[in-house]
Short mmCIF file of C-alpha atoms and ligand atoms in Angstrom, two decimals:
data_model
loop_
_atom_site.label_atom_id
_atom_site.label_comp_id
_atom_site.label_asym_id
_atom_site.label_seq_id
_atom_site.Cartn_x
_atom_site.Cartn_y
_atom_site.Cartn_z
CA UNK A 140 -6.54 23.42 9.89
CA UNK A 141 -5.89 20.45 12.12
CA UNK A 142 -5.73 17.15 10.27
CA UNK A 143 -7.92 14.40 11.66
CA UNK A 144 -7.39 10.65 11.86
CA UNK A 145 -6.46 10.47 8.22
CA UNK A 146 -3.36 12.62 8.53
CA UNK A 147 -2.24 11.88 5.00
CA UNK A 148 -5.47 13.17 3.45
CA UNK A 149 -4.58 16.39 1.67
CA UNK A 150 -8.02 17.50 0.51
CA UNK A 151 -11.52 16.12 0.27
CA UNK A 152 -11.53 12.93 -1.78
CA UNK A 153 -7.77 12.95 -2.17
CA UNK A 154 -4.91 11.41 -0.25
CA UNK A 155 -1.15 11.62 -0.23
CA UNK A 156 -1.08 8.42 -2.28
CA UNK A 157 -2.94 10.12 -5.14
CA UNK A 158 -0.20 12.73 -5.24
CA UNK A 159 2.47 10.01 -5.23
CA UNK A 160 0.70 8.15 -8.07
CA UNK A 161 0.63 11.31 -10.17
CA UNK A 162 4.25 12.09 -9.35
CA UNK A 163 3.34 15.35 -7.62
CA UNK A 164 5.35 14.33 -4.56
CA UNK A 165 8.41 12.07 -4.64
CA UNK A 166 8.52 8.41 -3.65
CA UNK A 167 11.03 5.60 -3.88
CA UNK A 168 9.26 3.44 -6.47
CA UNK A 169 10.12 -0.22 -6.88
CA UNK A 170 7.40 -1.14 -9.42
CA UNK A 171 4.77 0.53 -11.61
CA UNK A 172 2.29 -0.56 -14.27
CA UNK A 173 -1.04 0.68 -15.65
CA UNK A 174 -2.99 -0.43 -12.59
CA UNK A 175 -0.69 -0.04 -9.63
CA UNK A 176 2.41 1.54 -8.19
CA UNK A 177 4.67 0.18 -5.44
CA UNK A 178 6.96 2.40 -3.38
CA UNK A 179 8.87 2.23 -0.11
CA UNK A 180 6.96 3.09 3.06
CA UNK A 181 8.19 6.28 4.68
CA UNK A 182 8.02 4.59 8.13
CA UNK A 183 9.35 1.06 7.49
CA UNK A 184 8.65 -1.64 10.08
CA UNK A 185 10.83 -4.25 8.35
CA UNK A 186 14.13 -4.14 6.42
CA UNK A 187 11.99 -4.01 3.27
CA UNK A 188 8.57 -2.35 3.58
CA UNK A 189 6.85 -1.55 0.29
CA UNK A 190 3.33 -0.26 -0.29
CA UNK A 191 1.36 -1.54 -3.29
CA UNK A 192 -1.27 1.04 -4.24
CA UNK A 193 -3.91 0.75 -6.97
CA UNK A 194 -4.10 3.74 -9.30
CA UNK A 195 -7.89 3.60 -8.96
CA UNK A 196 -8.60 5.32 -5.62
CA UNK A 197 -10.41 2.54 -3.74
CA UNK A 198 -10.82 3.79 -0.17
CA UNK A 199 -10.58 0.26 1.24
CA UNK A 200 -11.48 -3.33 0.41
CA UNK A 201 -15.11 -2.44 1.13
CA UNK A 202 -15.02 0.13 -1.65
CA UNK A 203 -14.95 -2.32 -4.55
CA UNK A 204 -17.36 -4.28 -6.71
CA UNK A 205 -17.21 -7.75 -8.30
CA UNK A 206 -16.35 -6.04 -11.60
CA UNK A 207 -13.19 -4.72 -9.96
CA UNK A 208 -12.08 -8.05 -8.51
CA UNK A 209 -9.47 -8.50 -11.24
CA UNK A 210 -7.76 -5.28 -10.13
CA UNK A 211 -7.72 -6.51 -6.53
CA UNK A 212 -6.19 -9.79 -7.70
CA UNK A 213 -3.59 -7.92 -9.71
CA UNK A 214 -2.49 -6.15 -6.53
CA UNK A 215 -1.64 -9.54 -5.01
CA UNK A 216 0.43 -10.41 -8.06
CA UNK A 217 2.26 -7.08 -7.72
CA UNK A 218 2.95 -7.91 -4.06
CA UNK A 219 4.59 -11.17 -5.14
CA UNK A 220 6.56 -9.36 -7.85
CA UNK A 221 7.78 -6.85 -5.25
CA UNK A 222 8.92 -9.75 -3.03
CA UNK A 223 10.85 -11.24 -5.97
CA UNK A 224 12.48 -7.91 -6.82
CA UNK A 225 13.37 -7.27 -3.16
CA UNK A 226 15.01 -10.69 -2.96
CA UNK A 227 13.02 -12.40 -0.20
CA UNK A 228 10.36 -14.22 -2.20
CA UNK A 229 11.77 -17.65 -1.32
CA UNK A 230 12.59 -16.83 2.33
CA UNK A 231 9.06 -15.62 3.01
CA UNK A 232 7.31 -12.33 3.38
CA UNK A 233 4.11 -10.86 4.75
CA UNK A 234 1.34 -8.96 2.95
CA UNK A 235 -0.96 -6.84 5.12
CA UNK A 236 -4.03 -4.75 4.37
CA UNK A 237 -5.16 -2.52 7.23
CA UNK A 238 -8.84 -2.02 6.55
CA UNK A 239 -10.66 0.57 8.65
CA UNK A 240 -10.01 2.35 11.88
CA UNK A 241 -9.62 -0.51 14.35
CA UNK A 242 -7.14 -2.19 12.00
CA UNK A 243 -5.06 1.00 11.94
CA UNK A 244 -5.75 2.22 8.40
CA UNK A 245 -4.41 5.77 8.25
CA UNK A 246 -4.53 6.56 4.55
CA UNK A 247 -7.95 6.25 2.91
CA UNK A 248 -6.63 4.83 -0.34
CA UNK A 249 -6.41 1.03 -0.41
CA UNK A 250 -2.84 -0.22 -0.05
CA UNK A 251 -1.03 -3.50 0.59
CA UNK A 252 1.99 -3.53 2.89
CA UNK A 253 4.66 -5.95 1.59
CA UNK A 254 7.07 -6.73 4.41
CA UNK A 255 10.25 -8.77 4.21
CA UNK A 256 13.80 -9.22 5.41
CA UNK A 257 13.04 -10.47 8.93
CA UNK A 258 10.90 -13.04 10.78
CA UNK A 259 7.34 -12.10 11.67
CA UNK A 260 5.34 -13.13 14.70
CA UNK A 261 1.79 -14.44 14.75
CA UNK A 262 -0.76 -13.27 15.69
CA UNK A 263 0.03 -9.74 14.53
CA UNK A 264 -0.31 -6.95 17.06
P1 LIG B 1248 -1.87 2.29 7.00
O1 LIG B 1248 -1.68 2.49 8.47
O2 LIG B 1248 -2.14 0.83 6.64
O3 LIG B 1248 -2.89 3.24 6.42
O4 LIG B 1248 -0.47 2.62 6.36
C1 LIG B 1248 -0.14 3.84 5.78
C2 LIG B 1248 1.33 3.83 5.52
O5 LIG B 1248 1.63 4.88 4.64
C3 LIG B 1248 2.20 4.04 6.77
O6 LIG B 1248 2.97 2.86 7.00
C4 LIG B 1248 3.10 5.22 6.41
C5 LIG B 1248 2.91 5.36 4.92
N1 LIG B 1248 2.98 6.72 4.44
C6 LIG B 1248 2.20 7.76 4.85
N2 LIG B 1248 2.51 8.88 4.17
C7 LIG B 1248 3.50 8.53 3.30
C8 LIG B 1248 4.23 9.25 2.31
O7 LIG B 1248 4.05 10.45 2.09
N3 LIG B 1248 5.16 8.55 1.60
C9 LIG B 1248 5.38 7.22 1.82
N4 LIG B 1248 6.32 6.62 1.07
N5 LIG B 1248 4.70 6.50 2.75
C10 LIG B 1248 3.79 7.17 3.47
#
């Protein structure tokens, strides 16, 4: 079966990130707690490129309620913790969420890109 836009989707309602969260496929983890896991992107676009993924399978930012806002906030804290652990917190780093098709979201499980180790241009491409 040919995979569509969401190439990483492995079955209905599931993505490759769910398998990584459950440890069913390997990843290079840099952080994990009860709510989130952070691991290195398989296609890095910066010297350090880490994905922060909530264990709850939000599809995107649109797929959340006010009751879940604390989890979304926690993801930002994890992004900062990743930057500290990667050693570029003081130099500066970028956090990106691609939300939806025109923003380039490929995996339908909310994730934050934490990018560091080089200078970044603005506006982003
Ligand atoms: P986005 O375009 O925002 O949906 O980013 C998805 C990212 O996920 C992309 O940068 C590549 C990464 N990715 C896709 N599949 C895997 C995988 O199996 N392992 C890891 N570590 N990263 C993956």
